[in-house]
PDB file of C-alpha atoms in Angstrom:
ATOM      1  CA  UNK A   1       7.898  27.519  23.569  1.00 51.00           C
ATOM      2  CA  UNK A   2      10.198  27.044  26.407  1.00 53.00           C
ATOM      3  CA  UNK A   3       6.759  26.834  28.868  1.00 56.00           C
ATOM      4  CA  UNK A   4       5.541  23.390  27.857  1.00 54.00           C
ATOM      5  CA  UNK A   5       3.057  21.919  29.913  1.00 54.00           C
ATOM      6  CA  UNK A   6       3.940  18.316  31.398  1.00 52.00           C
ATOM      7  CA  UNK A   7       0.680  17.331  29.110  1.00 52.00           C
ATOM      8  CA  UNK A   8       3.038  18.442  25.852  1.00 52.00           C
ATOM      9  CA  UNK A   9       6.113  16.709  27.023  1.00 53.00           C
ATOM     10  CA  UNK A  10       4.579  13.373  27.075  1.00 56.00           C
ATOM     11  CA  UNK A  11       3.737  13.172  23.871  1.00 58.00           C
ATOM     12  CA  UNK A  12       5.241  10.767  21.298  1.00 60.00           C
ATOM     13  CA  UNK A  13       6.345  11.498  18.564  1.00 55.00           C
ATOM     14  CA  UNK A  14       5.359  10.641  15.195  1.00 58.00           C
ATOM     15  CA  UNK A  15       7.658  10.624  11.938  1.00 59.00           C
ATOM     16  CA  UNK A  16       5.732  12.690   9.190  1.00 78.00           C
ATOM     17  CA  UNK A  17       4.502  11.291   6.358  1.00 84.00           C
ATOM     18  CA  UNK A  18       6.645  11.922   3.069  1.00 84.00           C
ATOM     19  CA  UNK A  19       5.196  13.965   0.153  1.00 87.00           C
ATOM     20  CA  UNK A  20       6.873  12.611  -2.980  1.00 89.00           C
ATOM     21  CA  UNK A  21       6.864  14.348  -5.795  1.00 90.00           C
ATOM     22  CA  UNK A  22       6.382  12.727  -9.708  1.00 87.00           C
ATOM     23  CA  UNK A  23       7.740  15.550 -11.032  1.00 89.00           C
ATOM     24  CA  UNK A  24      10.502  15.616  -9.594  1.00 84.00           C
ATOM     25  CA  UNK A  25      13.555  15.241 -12.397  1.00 88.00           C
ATOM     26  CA  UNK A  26      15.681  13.585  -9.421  1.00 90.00           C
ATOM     27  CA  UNK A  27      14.461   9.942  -9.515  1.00 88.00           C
ATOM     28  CA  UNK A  28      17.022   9.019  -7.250  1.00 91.00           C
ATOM     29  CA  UNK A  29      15.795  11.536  -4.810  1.00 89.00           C
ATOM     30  CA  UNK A  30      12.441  10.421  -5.042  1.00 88.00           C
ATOM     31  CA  UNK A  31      13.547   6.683  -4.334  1.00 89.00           C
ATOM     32  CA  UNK A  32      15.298   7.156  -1.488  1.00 91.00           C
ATOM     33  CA  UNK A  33      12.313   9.415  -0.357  1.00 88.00           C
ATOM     34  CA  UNK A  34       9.846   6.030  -0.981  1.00 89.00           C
ATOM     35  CA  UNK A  35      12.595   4.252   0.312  1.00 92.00           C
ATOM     36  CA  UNK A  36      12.976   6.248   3.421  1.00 90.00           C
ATOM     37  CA  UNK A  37       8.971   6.197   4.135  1.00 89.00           C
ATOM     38  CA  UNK A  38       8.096   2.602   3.715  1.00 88.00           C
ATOM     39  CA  UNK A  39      10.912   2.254   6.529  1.00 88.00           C
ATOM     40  CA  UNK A  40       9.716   4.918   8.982  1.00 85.00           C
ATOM     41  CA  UNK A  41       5.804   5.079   8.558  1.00 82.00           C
ATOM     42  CA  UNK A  42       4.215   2.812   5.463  1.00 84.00           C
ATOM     43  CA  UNK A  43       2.914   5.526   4.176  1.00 89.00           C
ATOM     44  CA  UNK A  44       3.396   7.984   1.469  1.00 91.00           C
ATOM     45  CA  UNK A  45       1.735  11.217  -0.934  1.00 89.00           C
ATOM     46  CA  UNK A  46       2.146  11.103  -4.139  1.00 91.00           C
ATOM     47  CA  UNK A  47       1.816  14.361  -5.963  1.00 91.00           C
ATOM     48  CA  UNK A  48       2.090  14.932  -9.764  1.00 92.00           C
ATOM     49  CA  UNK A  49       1.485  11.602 -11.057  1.00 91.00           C
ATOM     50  CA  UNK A  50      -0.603  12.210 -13.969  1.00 93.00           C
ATOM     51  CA  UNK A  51      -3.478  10.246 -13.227  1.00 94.00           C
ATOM     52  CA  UNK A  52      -6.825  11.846 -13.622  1.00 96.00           C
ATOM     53  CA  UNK A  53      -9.709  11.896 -10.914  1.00 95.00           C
ATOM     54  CA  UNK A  54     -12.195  10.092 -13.587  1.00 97.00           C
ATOM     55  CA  UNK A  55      -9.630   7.308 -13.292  1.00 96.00           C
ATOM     56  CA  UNK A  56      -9.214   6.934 -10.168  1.00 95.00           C
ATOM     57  CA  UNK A  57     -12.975   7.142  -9.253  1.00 97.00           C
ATOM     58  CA  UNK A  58     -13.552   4.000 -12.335  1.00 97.00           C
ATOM     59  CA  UNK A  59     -10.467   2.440 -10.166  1.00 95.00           C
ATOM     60  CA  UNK A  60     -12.176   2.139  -6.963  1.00 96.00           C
ATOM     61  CA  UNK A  61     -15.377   1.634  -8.807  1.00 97.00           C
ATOM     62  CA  UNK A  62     -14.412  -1.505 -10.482  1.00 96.00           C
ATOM     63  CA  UNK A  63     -12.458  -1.874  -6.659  1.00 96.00           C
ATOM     64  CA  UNK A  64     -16.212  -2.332  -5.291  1.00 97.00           C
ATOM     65  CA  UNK A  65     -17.353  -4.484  -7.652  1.00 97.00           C
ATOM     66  CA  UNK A  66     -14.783  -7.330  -7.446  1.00 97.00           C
ATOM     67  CA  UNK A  67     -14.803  -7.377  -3.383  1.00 96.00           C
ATOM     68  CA  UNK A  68     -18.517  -7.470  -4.066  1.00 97.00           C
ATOM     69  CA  UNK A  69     -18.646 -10.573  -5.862  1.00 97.00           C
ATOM     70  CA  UNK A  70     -19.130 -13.831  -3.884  1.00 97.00           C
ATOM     71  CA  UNK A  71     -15.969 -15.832  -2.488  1.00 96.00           C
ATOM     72  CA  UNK A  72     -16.514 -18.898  -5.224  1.00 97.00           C
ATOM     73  CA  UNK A  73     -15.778 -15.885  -7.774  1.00 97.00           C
ATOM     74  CA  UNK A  74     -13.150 -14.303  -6.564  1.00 96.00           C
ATOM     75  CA  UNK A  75     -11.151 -17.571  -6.295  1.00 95.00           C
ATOM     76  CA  UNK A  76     -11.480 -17.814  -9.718  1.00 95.00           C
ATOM     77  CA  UNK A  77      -8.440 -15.391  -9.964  1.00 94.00           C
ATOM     78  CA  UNK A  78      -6.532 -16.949  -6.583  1.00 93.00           C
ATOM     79  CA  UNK A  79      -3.135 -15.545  -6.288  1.00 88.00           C
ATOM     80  CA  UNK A  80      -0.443 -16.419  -8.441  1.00 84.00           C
ATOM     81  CA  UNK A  81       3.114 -17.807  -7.112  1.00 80.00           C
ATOM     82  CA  UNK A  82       4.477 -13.988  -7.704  1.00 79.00           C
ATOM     83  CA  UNK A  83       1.513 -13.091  -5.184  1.00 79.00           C
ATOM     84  CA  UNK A  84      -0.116 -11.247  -7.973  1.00 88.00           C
ATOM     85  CA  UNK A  85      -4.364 -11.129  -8.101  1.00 91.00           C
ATOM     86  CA  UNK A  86      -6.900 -12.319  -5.463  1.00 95.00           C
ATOM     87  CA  UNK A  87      -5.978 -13.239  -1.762  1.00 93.00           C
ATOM     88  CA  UNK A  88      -8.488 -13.797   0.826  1.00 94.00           C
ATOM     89  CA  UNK A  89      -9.172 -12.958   4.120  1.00 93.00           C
ATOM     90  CA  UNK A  90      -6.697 -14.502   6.677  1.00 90.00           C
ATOM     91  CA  UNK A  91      -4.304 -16.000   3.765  1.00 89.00           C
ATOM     92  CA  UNK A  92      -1.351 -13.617   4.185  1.00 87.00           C
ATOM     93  CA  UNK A  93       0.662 -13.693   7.250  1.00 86.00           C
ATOM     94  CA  UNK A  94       3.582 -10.568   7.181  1.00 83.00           C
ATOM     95  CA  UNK A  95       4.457 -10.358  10.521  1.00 87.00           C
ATOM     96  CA  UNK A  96       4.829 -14.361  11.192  1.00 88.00           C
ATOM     97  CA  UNK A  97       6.682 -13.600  14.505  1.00 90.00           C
ATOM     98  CA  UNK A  98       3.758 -11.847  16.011  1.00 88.00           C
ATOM     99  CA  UNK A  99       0.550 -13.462  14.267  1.00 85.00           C
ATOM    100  CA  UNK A 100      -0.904 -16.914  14.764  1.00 87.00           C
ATOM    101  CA  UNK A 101      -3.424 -16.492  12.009  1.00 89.00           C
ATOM    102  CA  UNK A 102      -4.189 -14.440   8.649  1.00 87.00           C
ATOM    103  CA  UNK A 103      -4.662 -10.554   8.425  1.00 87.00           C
ATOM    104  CA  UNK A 104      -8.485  -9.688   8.795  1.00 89.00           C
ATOM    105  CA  UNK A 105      -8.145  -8.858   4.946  1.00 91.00           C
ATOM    106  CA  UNK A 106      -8.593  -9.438   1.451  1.00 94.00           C
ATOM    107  CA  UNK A 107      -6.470  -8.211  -1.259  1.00 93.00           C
ATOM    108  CA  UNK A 108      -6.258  -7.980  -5.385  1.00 93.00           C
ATOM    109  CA  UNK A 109      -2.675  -6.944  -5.805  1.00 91.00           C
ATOM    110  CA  UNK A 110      -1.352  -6.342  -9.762  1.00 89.00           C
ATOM    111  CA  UNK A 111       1.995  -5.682 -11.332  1.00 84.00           C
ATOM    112  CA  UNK A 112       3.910  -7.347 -14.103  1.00 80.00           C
ATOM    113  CA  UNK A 113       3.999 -10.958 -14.337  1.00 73.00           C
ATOM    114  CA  UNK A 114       7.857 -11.572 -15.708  1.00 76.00           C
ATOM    115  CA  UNK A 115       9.874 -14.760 -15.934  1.00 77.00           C
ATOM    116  CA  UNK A 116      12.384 -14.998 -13.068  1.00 76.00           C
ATOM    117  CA  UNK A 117      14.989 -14.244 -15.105  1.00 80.00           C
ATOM    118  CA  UNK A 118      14.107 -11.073 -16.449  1.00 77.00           C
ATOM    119  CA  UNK A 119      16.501  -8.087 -15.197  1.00 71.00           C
TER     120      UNK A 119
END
């Protein structure tokens, strides 16, 4: 491998994308691993997680349907002040420094709604 071309030399190079693995007894392990990822990349495999394919094929089914509804509909479930359920297109700024207006998407984003003080 010592006979590179100049072509090879140039290129950049790219951090791999993390496999992490659900069944995995080492939690700790696999959070640094998630950890580690979001940091270098954004992105992440999750393997042994348990959830079937029928699932995840109703998941993105009932996906379509919401984004298919009209706007007036979808506001109906606006996001809350966790940032939880529907956000529009061009609502969410996350990289203020280097964006003057909205990302060119729309979200639905879940999780548990807790009271702040909840550990």
């Amino acid at each position: 491998m010592e006979n590179k071309t100049q072509e090879e030399d140039s290129t950049i190079k790219v951090s791999s994308i993390h496999c992490i693995d659900l069944f995995n007894s080492d939690i700790h392990q696999s959070a640094l691993l998630l950890k580690q990822a979001c940091q270098d990349c954004g992105f992440f495999y999750v393997i042994n997680h348990g959830i079937t394919e029928e699932f995840k094929e109703e998941a993105f089914e009932q996906s379509k349907k919401f984004f298919a509804l009209s706007l007036d509909e979808k506001m109906k479930v606006l996001r809350t002040e966790k940032h939880l359920c529907y956000t529009p297109v061009l609502d969410e700024i996350l990289d203020p420094e280097n964006q003057v207006h909205g990302d060119h998407k729309e979200g639905y984003y879940i999780g548990m709604d807790v009271s702040e003080d909840d550990p």
